[in-house]
DNA sequence: GTCTATAGGCTGATAGAC
DNA sequence: GTCTATCAGCCTATAGAC
């Protein structure tokens, strides 16, 4: 009985994971409305009814994918304080965001599609966790400015700047690849990361920490 | 007869413009697959059949909207030369892009959705006009670097940086509005533009031209 | 837990009256 | 040029056999 339950839970868990992975891939191309349950089933290699057995509706599955996406957003910047070094903290945050774009591009795309659509499924998230996170980061950046650690930049525009320039390499990968002539490899991401850290920190009147300096710059 | 033709052409032209405007608005929310002809008709205030009378298919209407979008992309940067001043040229380009995000956010969103979808309808554009434009701009930036007018940054990453950070204010307006607590007004766009010009030019080792300096900075 | 069958609705697109 | 009526096909979701 217990063994049976465990086995069932094992099968169910594996199937859910499989469906979630397939759904993430397909939702990242055409969003909630533009994606059919049939497409997700085909991607997962199972009949359509099985998808709706594990998730009551397309909407519920989408929300599960979206929630999974948000759980990846965690960063060391979440725990930063006014005592930390802004150059170190911001450089690390930019590097983390670029690593996310490289390793989880579909998660970034799903988030982008949801926001372009007007973020109808993120009302709670925006008004609660996200707004709170924002207030906390803004306060820390303002504290750094007050301490004379960095120049007087609007924290909101700084954070939007970091998000947009890093997520671009995930969301707009089709354009980036076409215009560069080849897919971004790990080394290309490292160069792009160095460019962004160098530029954004420079805009804040900060010096790039040694470990984030591009190798080619000596 | 001639009068009749002119009148008909007038009606047809007006209806096409009306449908294109409605389609742009709706496509900008859910993309090609996620949008129905019925939605476009409702937005335009006409029956569905009338939409398909002026545009043979949803796909054809979408391509018309996309083409209209691309025609807005023109910039003074298109005509820049190696003799121009990089600080002036880049500052103006960033300002132009931000003004586009402010005045034509739906156009930016349609482009974003198309690229996130893998840009299936932009193959020609990417491989021809866009790639040619890119090669030309990269050559000019490299010439500026060779002349010692600016620091040695990768032109590709610089252009991606400008596009992403400016288009963000159109594509992610839902998030920007929620986290700021209010919609971006013209003055907010001017502040964001100053932030971006100051940061990106600083990253290129350039001084911000007087007319692009923020008023509050003295 | 997995499948077939099917309901009921919306889709893109067309035919033909006016 | 505008409309109603309609088609075949796909959609989400469910019922029920196995």
mmCIF file with all atom_site columns, C-alpha atoms in Angstrom, chain A residues 58-160:
data_model
loop_
_atom_site.group_PDB
_atom_site.id
_atom_site.type_symbol
_atom_site.label_atom_id
_atom_site.label_alt_id
_atom_site.label_comp_id
_atom_site.label_asym_id
_atom_site.label_entity_id
_atom_site.label_seq_id
_atom_site.pdbx_PDB_ins_code
_atom_site.Cartn_x
_atom_site.Cartn_y
_atom_site.Cartn_z
_atom_site.occupancy
_atom_site.B_iso_or_equiv
_atom_site.pdbx_formal_charge
_atom_site.auth_seq_id
_atom_site.auth_comp_id
_atom_site.auth_asym_id
_atom_site.auth_atom_id
_atom_site.pdbx_PDB_model_num
ATOM 1   C CA . UNK A 1 58  ? -4.497 24.673 -20.059 1.00 0.00 ? 58  UNK A CA 1
ATOM 2   C CA . UNK A 1 59  ? -4.657 27.733 -17.824 1.00 0.00 ? 59  UNK A CA 1
ATOM 3   C CA . UNK A 1 60  ? -3.688 25.699 -14.739 1.00 0.00 ? 60  UNK A CA 1
ATOM 4   C CA . UNK A 1 61  ? -0.736 24.178 -16.579 1.00 0.00 ? 61  UNK A CA 1
ATOM 5   C CA . UNK A 1 62  ? 0.333  27.620 -17.744 1.00 0.00 ? 62  UNK A CA 1
ATOM 6   C CA . UNK A 1 63  ? 0.208  28.978 -14.209 1.00 0.00 ? 63  UNK A CA 1
ATOM 7   C CA . UNK A 1 64  ? 2.350  26.053 -13.026 1.00 0.00 ? 64  UNK A CA 1
ATOM 8   C CA . UNK A 1 65  ? 4.920  26.848 -15.727 1.00 0.00 ? 65  UNK A CA 1
ATOM 9   C CA . UNK A 1 66  ? 4.843  30.538 -14.828 1.00 0.00 ? 66  UNK A CA 1
ATOM 10  C CA . UNK A 1 67  ? 5.320  29.772 -11.127 1.00 0.00 ? 67  UNK A CA 1
ATOM 11  C CA . UNK A 1 68  ? 8.240  27.481 -11.926 1.00 0.00 ? 68  UNK A CA 1
ATOM 12  C CA . UNK A 1 69  ? 9.732  30.326 -13.962 1.00 0.00 ? 69  UNK A CA 1
ATOM 13  C CA . UNK A 1 70  ? 9.453  32.842 -11.140 1.00 0.00 ? 70  UNK A CA 1
ATOM 14  C CA . UNK A 1 71  ? 11.190 30.454 -8.726  1.00 0.00 ? 71  UNK A CA 1
ATOM 15  C CA . UNK A 1 72  ? 14.330 30.738 -10.904 1.00 0.00 ? 72  UNK A CA 1
ATOM 16  C CA . UNK A 1 73  ? 14.485 34.503 -10.439 1.00 0.00 ? 73  UNK A CA 1
ATOM 17  C CA . UNK A 1 74  ? 16.244 34.231 -7.076  1.00 0.00 ? 74  UNK A CA 1
ATOM 18  C CA . UNK A 1 75  ? 19.578 35.995 -6.815  1.00 0.00 ? 75  UNK A CA 1
ATOM 19  C CA . UNK A 1 76  ? 22.291 36.824 -4.330  1.00 0.00 ? 76  UNK A CA 1
ATOM 20  C CA . UNK A 1 77  ? 21.242 40.450 -4.809  1.00 0.00 ? 77  UNK A CA 1
ATOM 21  C CA . UNK A 1 78  ? 18.076 39.547 -2.847  1.00 0.00 ? 78  UNK A CA 1
ATOM 22  C CA . UNK A 1 79  ? 20.190 39.393 0.308   1.00 0.00 ? 79  UNK A CA 1
ATOM 23  C CA . UNK A 1 80  ? 22.407 42.421 -0.311  1.00 0.00 ? 80  UNK A CA 1
ATOM 24  C CA . UNK A 1 81  ? 22.650 45.170 2.304   1.00 0.00 ? 81  UNK A CA 1
ATOM 25  C CA . UNK A 1 82  ? 23.743 48.802 2.389   1.00 0.00 ? 82  UNK A CA 1
ATOM 26  C CA . UNK A 1 83  ? 27.048 47.573 3.858   1.00 0.00 ? 83  UNK A CA 1
ATOM 27  C CA . UNK A 1 84  ? 27.925 45.584 0.737   1.00 0.00 ? 84  UNK A CA 1
ATOM 28  C CA . UNK A 1 85  ? 30.099 46.869 -2.067  1.00 0.00 ? 85  UNK A CA 1
ATOM 29  C CA . UNK A 1 86  ? 27.943 48.155 -4.962  1.00 0.00 ? 86  UNK A CA 1
ATOM 30  C CA . UNK A 1 87  ? 30.510 47.273 -7.646  1.00 0.00 ? 87  UNK A CA 1
ATOM 31  C CA . UNK A 1 88  ? 30.782 43.671 -6.451  1.00 0.00 ? 88  UNK A CA 1
ATOM 32  C CA . UNK A 1 89  ? 27.057 43.307 -5.898  1.00 0.00 ? 89  UNK A CA 1
ATOM 33  C CA . UNK A 1 90  ? 25.918 44.796 -9.207  1.00 0.00 ? 90  UNK A CA 1
ATOM 34  C CA . UNK A 1 91  ? 28.595 43.018 -11.250 1.00 0.00 ? 91  UNK A CA 1
ATOM 35  C CA . UNK A 1 92  ? 27.583 39.703 -9.737  1.00 0.00 ? 92  UNK A CA 1
ATOM 36  C CA . UNK A 1 93  ? 23.904 40.440 -10.354 1.00 0.00 ? 93  UNK A CA 1
ATOM 37  C CA . UNK A 1 94  ? 24.526 41.211 -14.028 1.00 0.00 ? 94  UNK A CA 1
ATOM 38  C CA . UNK A 1 95  ? 26.627 38.060 -14.387 1.00 0.00 ? 95  UNK A CA 1
ATOM 39  C CA . UNK A 1 96  ? 23.878 35.980 -12.741 1.00 0.00 ? 96  UNK A CA 1
ATOM 40  C CA . UNK A 1 97  ? 21.221 37.438 -15.042 1.00 0.00 ? 97  UNK A CA 1
ATOM 41  C CA . UNK A 1 98  ? 23.317 36.711 -18.120 1.00 0.00 ? 98  UNK A CA 1
ATOM 42  C CA . UNK A 1 99  ? 23.914 33.151 -16.931 1.00 0.00 ? 99  UNK A CA 1
ATOM 43  C CA . UNK A 1 100 ? 20.129 32.787 -16.583 1.00 0.00 ? 100 UNK A CA 1
ATOM 44  C CA . UNK A 1 101 ? 19.659 34.029 -20.164 1.00 0.00 ? 101 UNK A CA 1
ATOM 45  C CA . UNK A 1 102 ? 22.190 31.471 -21.353 1.00 0.00 ? 102 UNK A CA 1
ATOM 46  C CA . UNK A 1 103 ? 20.952 28.464 -19.399 1.00 0.00 ? 103 UNK A CA 1
ATOM 47  C CA . UNK A 1 104 ? 17.188 29.181 -19.150 1.00 0.00 ? 104 UNK A CA 1
ATOM 48  C CA . UNK A 1 105 ? 16.196 31.174 -22.240 1.00 0.00 ? 105 UNK A CA 1
ATOM 49  C CA . UNK A 1 106 ? 12.693 29.689 -22.398 1.00 0.00 ? 106 UNK A CA 1
ATOM 50  C CA . UNK A 1 107 ? 11.909 30.815 -18.852 1.00 0.00 ? 107 UNK A CA 1
ATOM 51  C CA . UNK A 1 108 ? 12.870 34.357 -19.794 1.00 0.00 ? 108 UNK A CA 1
ATOM 52  C CA . UNK A 1 109 ? 10.709 34.198 -22.938 1.00 0.00 ? 109 UNK A CA 1
ATOM 53  C CA . UNK A 1 110 ? 7.639  33.014 -21.035 1.00 0.00 ? 110 UNK A CA 1
ATOM 54  C CA . UNK A 1 111 ? 8.036  35.904 -18.623 1.00 0.00 ? 111 UNK A CA 1
ATOM 55  C CA . UNK A 1 112 ? 8.491  38.329 -21.540 1.00 0.00 ? 112 UNK A CA 1
ATOM 56  C CA . UNK A 1 113 ? 5.387  37.058 -23.372 1.00 0.00 ? 113 UNK A CA 1
ATOM 57  C CA . UNK A 1 114 ? 3.330  37.327 -20.195 1.00 0.00 ? 114 UNK A CA 1
ATOM 58  C CA . UNK A 1 115 ? 4.400  40.938 -19.651 1.00 0.00 ? 115 UNK A CA 1
ATOM 59  C CA . UNK A 1 116 ? 3.911  41.978 -23.286 1.00 0.00 ? 116 UNK A CA 1
ATOM 60  C CA . UNK A 1 117 ? 0.421  40.513 -22.959 1.00 0.00 ? 117 UNK A CA 1
ATOM 61  C CA . UNK A 1 118 ? -0.176 42.943 -20.078 1.00 0.00 ? 118 UNK A CA 1
ATOM 62  C CA . UNK A 1 119 ? 0.810  40.529 -17.283 1.00 0.00 ? 119 UNK A CA 1
ATOM 63  C CA . UNK A 1 120 ? -2.795 39.408 -16.550 1.00 0.00 ? 120 UNK A CA 1
ATOM 64  C CA . UNK A 1 121 ? -1.514 36.429 -14.540 1.00 0.00 ? 121 UNK A CA 1
ATOM 65  C CA . UNK A 1 122 ? 1.069  38.361 -12.549 1.00 0.00 ? 122 UNK A CA 1
ATOM 66  C CA . UNK A 1 123 ? -1.112 40.860 -10.721 1.00 0.00 ? 123 UNK A CA 1
ATOM 67  C CA . UNK A 1 124 ? -0.515 39.255 -7.353  1.00 0.00 ? 124 UNK A CA 1
ATOM 68  C CA . UNK A 1 125 ? 3.174  38.701 -7.956  1.00 0.00 ? 125 UNK A CA 1
ATOM 69  C CA . UNK A 1 126 ? 3.739  42.295 -9.102  1.00 0.00 ? 126 UNK A CA 1
ATOM 70  C CA . UNK A 1 127 ? 1.761  43.804 -6.261  1.00 0.00 ? 127 UNK A CA 1
ATOM 71  C CA . UNK A 1 128 ? 3.285  41.632 -3.557  1.00 0.00 ? 128 UNK A CA 1
ATOM 72  C CA . UNK A 1 129 ? 6.671  39.863 -3.787  1.00 0.00 ? 129 UNK A CA 1
ATOM 73  C CA . UNK A 1 130 ? 8.003  41.768 -6.774  1.00 0.00 ? 130 UNK A CA 1
ATOM 74  C CA . UNK A 1 131 ? 7.031  45.241 -5.546  1.00 0.00 ? 131 UNK A CA 1
ATOM 75  C CA . UNK A 1 132 ? 8.475  44.441 -2.127  1.00 0.00 ? 132 UNK A CA 1
ATOM 76  C CA . UNK A 1 133 ? 11.717 43.192 -3.663  1.00 0.00 ? 133 UNK A CA 1
ATOM 77  C CA . UNK A 1 134 ? 11.900 46.361 -5.731  1.00 0.00 ? 134 UNK A CA 1
ATOM 78  C CA . UNK A 1 135 ? 11.382 48.650 -2.743  1.00 0.00 ? 135 UNK A CA 1
ATOM 79  C CA . UNK A 1 136 ? 14.141 46.836 -0.854  1.00 0.00 ? 136 UNK A CA 1
ATOM 80  C CA . UNK A 1 137 ? 16.667 47.047 -3.729  1.00 0.00 ? 137 UNK A CA 1
ATOM 81  C CA . UNK A 1 138 ? 15.824 50.698 -4.391  1.00 0.00 ? 138 UNK A CA 1
ATOM 82  C CA . UNK A 1 139 ? 16.440 51.495 -0.713  1.00 0.00 ? 139 UNK A CA 1
ATOM 83  C CA . UNK A 1 140 ? 19.834 49.785 -0.775  1.00 0.00 ? 140 UNK A CA 1
ATOM 84  C CA . UNK A 1 141 ? 20.951 51.546 -3.948  1.00 0.00 ? 141 UNK A CA 1
ATOM 85  C CA . UNK A 1 142 ? 19.835 54.867 -2.511  1.00 0.00 ? 142 UNK A CA 1
ATOM 86  C CA . UNK A 1 143 ? 21.796 54.085 0.644   1.00 0.00 ? 143 UNK A CA 1
ATOM 87  C CA . UNK A 1 144 ? 24.909 53.404 -1.449  1.00 0.00 ? 144 UNK A CA 1
ATOM 88  C CA . UNK A 1 145 ? 24.404 56.754 -3.173  1.00 0.00 ? 145 UNK A CA 1
ATOM 89  C CA . UNK A 1 146 ? 23.915 58.543 0.156   1.00 0.00 ? 146 UNK A CA 1
ATOM 90  C CA . UNK A 1 147 ? 27.170 56.975 1.395   1.00 0.00 ? 147 UNK A CA 1
ATOM 91  C CA . UNK A 1 148 ? 28.965 58.323 -1.673  1.00 0.00 ? 148 UNK A CA 1
ATOM 92  C CA . UNK A 1 149 ? 29.779 54.792 -2.846  1.00 0.00 ? 149 UNK A CA 1
ATOM 93  C CA . UNK A 1 150 ? 28.328 55.376 -6.313  1.00 0.00 ? 150 UNK A CA 1
ATOM 94  C CA . UNK A 1 151 ? 27.001 58.234 -8.437  1.00 0.00 ? 151 UNK A CA 1
ATOM 95  C CA . UNK A 1 152 ? 23.455 59.530 -8.233  1.00 0.00 ? 152 UNK A CA 1
ATOM 96  C CA . UNK A 1 153 ? 21.458 57.342 -10.618 1.00 0.00 ? 153 UNK A CA 1
ATOM 97  C CA . UNK A 1 154 ? 17.743 56.572 -10.388 1.00 0.00 ? 154 UNK A CA 1
ATOM 98  C CA . UNK A 1 155 ? 17.585 53.021 -8.943  1.00 0.00 ? 155 UNK A CA 1
ATOM 99  C CA . UNK A 1 156 ? 14.482 52.171 -11.001 1.00 0.00 ? 156 UNK A CA 1
ATOM 100 C CA . UNK A 1 157 ? 16.126 53.031 -14.310 1.00 0.00 ? 157 UNK A CA 1
ATOM 101 C CA . UNK A 1 158 ? 19.271 51.198 -13.233 1.00 0.00 ? 158 UNK A CA 1
ATOM 102 C CA . UNK A 1 159 ? 17.367 47.997 -12.481 1.00 0.00 ? 159 UNK A CA 1
ATOM 103 C CA . UNK A 1 160 ? 15.287 48.228 -15.696 1.00 0.00 ? 160 UNK A CA 1
#
